[in-house]
GROMACS .gro file of C-alpha atoms in nm:
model
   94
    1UNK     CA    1  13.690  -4.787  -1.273
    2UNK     CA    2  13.775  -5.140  -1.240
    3UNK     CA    3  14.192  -5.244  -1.315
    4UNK     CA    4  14.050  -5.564  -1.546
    5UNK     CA    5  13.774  -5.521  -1.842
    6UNK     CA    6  13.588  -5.814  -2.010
    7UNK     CA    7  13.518  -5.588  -2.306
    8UNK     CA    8  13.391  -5.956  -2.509
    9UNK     CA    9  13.103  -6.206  -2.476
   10UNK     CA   10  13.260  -6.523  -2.478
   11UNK     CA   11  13.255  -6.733  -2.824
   12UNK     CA   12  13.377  -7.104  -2.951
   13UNK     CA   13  13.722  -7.059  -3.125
   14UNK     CA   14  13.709  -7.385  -3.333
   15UNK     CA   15  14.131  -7.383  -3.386
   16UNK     CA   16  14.207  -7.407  -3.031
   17UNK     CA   17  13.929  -7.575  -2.973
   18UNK     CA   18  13.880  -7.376  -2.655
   19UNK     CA   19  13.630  -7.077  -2.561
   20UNK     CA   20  13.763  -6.714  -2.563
   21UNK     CA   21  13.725  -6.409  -2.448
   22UNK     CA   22  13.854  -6.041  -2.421
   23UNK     CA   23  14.087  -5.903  -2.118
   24UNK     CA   24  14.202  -5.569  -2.146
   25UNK     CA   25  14.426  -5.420  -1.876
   26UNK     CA   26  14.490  -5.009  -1.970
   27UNK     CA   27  14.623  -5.046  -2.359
   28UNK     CA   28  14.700  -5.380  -2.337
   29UNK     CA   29  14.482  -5.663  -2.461
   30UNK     CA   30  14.455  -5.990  -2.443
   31UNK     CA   31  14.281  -6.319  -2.489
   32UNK     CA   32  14.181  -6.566  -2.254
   33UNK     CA   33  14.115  -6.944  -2.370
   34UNK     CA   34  13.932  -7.248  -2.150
   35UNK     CA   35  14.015  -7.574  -2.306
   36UNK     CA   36  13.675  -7.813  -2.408
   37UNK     CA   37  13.929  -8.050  -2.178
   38UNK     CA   38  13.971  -7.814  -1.873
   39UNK     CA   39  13.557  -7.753  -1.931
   40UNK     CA   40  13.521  -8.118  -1.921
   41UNK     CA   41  13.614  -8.139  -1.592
   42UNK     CA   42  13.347  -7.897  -1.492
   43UNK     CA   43  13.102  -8.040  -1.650
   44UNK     CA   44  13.134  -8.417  -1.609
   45UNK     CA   45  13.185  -8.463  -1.971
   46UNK     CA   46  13.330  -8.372  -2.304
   47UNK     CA   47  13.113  -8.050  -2.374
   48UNK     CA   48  12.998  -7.923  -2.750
   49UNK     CA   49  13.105  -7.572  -2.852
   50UNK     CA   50  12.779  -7.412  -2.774
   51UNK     CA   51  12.782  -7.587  -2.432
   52UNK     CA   52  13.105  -7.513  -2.359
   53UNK     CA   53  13.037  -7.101  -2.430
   54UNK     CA   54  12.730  -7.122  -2.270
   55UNK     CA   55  12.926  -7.261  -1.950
   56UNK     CA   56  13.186  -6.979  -1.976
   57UNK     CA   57  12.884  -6.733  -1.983
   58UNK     CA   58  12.700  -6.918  -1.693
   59UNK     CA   59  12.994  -6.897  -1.495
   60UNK     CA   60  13.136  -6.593  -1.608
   61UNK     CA   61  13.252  -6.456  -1.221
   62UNK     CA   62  13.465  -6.780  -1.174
   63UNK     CA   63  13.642  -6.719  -1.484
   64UNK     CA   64  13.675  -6.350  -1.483
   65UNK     CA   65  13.832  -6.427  -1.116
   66UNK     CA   66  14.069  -6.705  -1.208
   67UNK     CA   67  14.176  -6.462  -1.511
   68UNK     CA   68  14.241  -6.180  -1.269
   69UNK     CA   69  14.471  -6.415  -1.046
   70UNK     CA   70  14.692  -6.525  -1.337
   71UNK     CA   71  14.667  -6.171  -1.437
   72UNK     CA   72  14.765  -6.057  -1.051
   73UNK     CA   73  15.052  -6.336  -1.062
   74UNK     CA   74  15.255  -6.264  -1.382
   75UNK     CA   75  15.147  -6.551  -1.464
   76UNK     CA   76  15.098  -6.504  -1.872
   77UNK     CA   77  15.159  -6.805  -2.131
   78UNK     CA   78  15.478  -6.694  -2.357
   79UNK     CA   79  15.214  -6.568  -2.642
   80UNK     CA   80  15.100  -6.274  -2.391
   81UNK     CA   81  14.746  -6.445  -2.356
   82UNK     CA   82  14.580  -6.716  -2.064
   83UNK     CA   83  14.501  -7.068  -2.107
   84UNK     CA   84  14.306  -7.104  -1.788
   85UNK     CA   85  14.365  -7.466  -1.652
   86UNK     CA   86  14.093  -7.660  -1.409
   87UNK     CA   87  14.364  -7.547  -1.142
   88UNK     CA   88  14.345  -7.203  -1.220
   89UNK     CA   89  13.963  -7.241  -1.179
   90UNK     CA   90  13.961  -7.446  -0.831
   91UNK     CA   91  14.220  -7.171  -0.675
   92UNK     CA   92  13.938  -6.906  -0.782
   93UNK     CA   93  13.652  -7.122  -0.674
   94UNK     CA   94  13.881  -7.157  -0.335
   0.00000   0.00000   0.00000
């Protein structure tokens, strides 16, 4: 049985303005959010919300990955969940 779960497809969260999606870790859970910016430089360019999920989705293993790390590291944001930055994503790409 795996230590991380992805129980969620990705979607668009319009007030963040970011896609999310589901980590769970035992009884905790959390969310994990990818900026339209930190997308953009992925992508070349400023992506729309169904872009930007469908990206996420495409690329699911990179994500999952560079969740896992921050996970690994301690390294939560203060509200318990993971902003995943385009640094985040090159050291899992690495």
């Amino acid at each position: 049985m795996p230590i991380f779960l992805f129980p969620d497809d990705p979607i668009w969260n319009e007030e963040a303005d970011a896609v999310e999606f589901a980590v769970q870790i035992g009884e905790y859970q959390g969310r994990v959010f990818v900026t339209r910016r930190t997308l953009q430089g992925i992508v070349g360019h400023t992506p729309k919300p169904d872009e930007a999920v469908q990206q996420v989705c495409m690329n699911r293993p990179l994500f999952e990955r560079a969740t896992e790390q921050r996970i690994m590291a301690r390294a939560l944001d203060p509200d318990a969940n993971i902003h995943l930055t385009g640094r985040d994503l090159h050291r899992a790409a690495g």
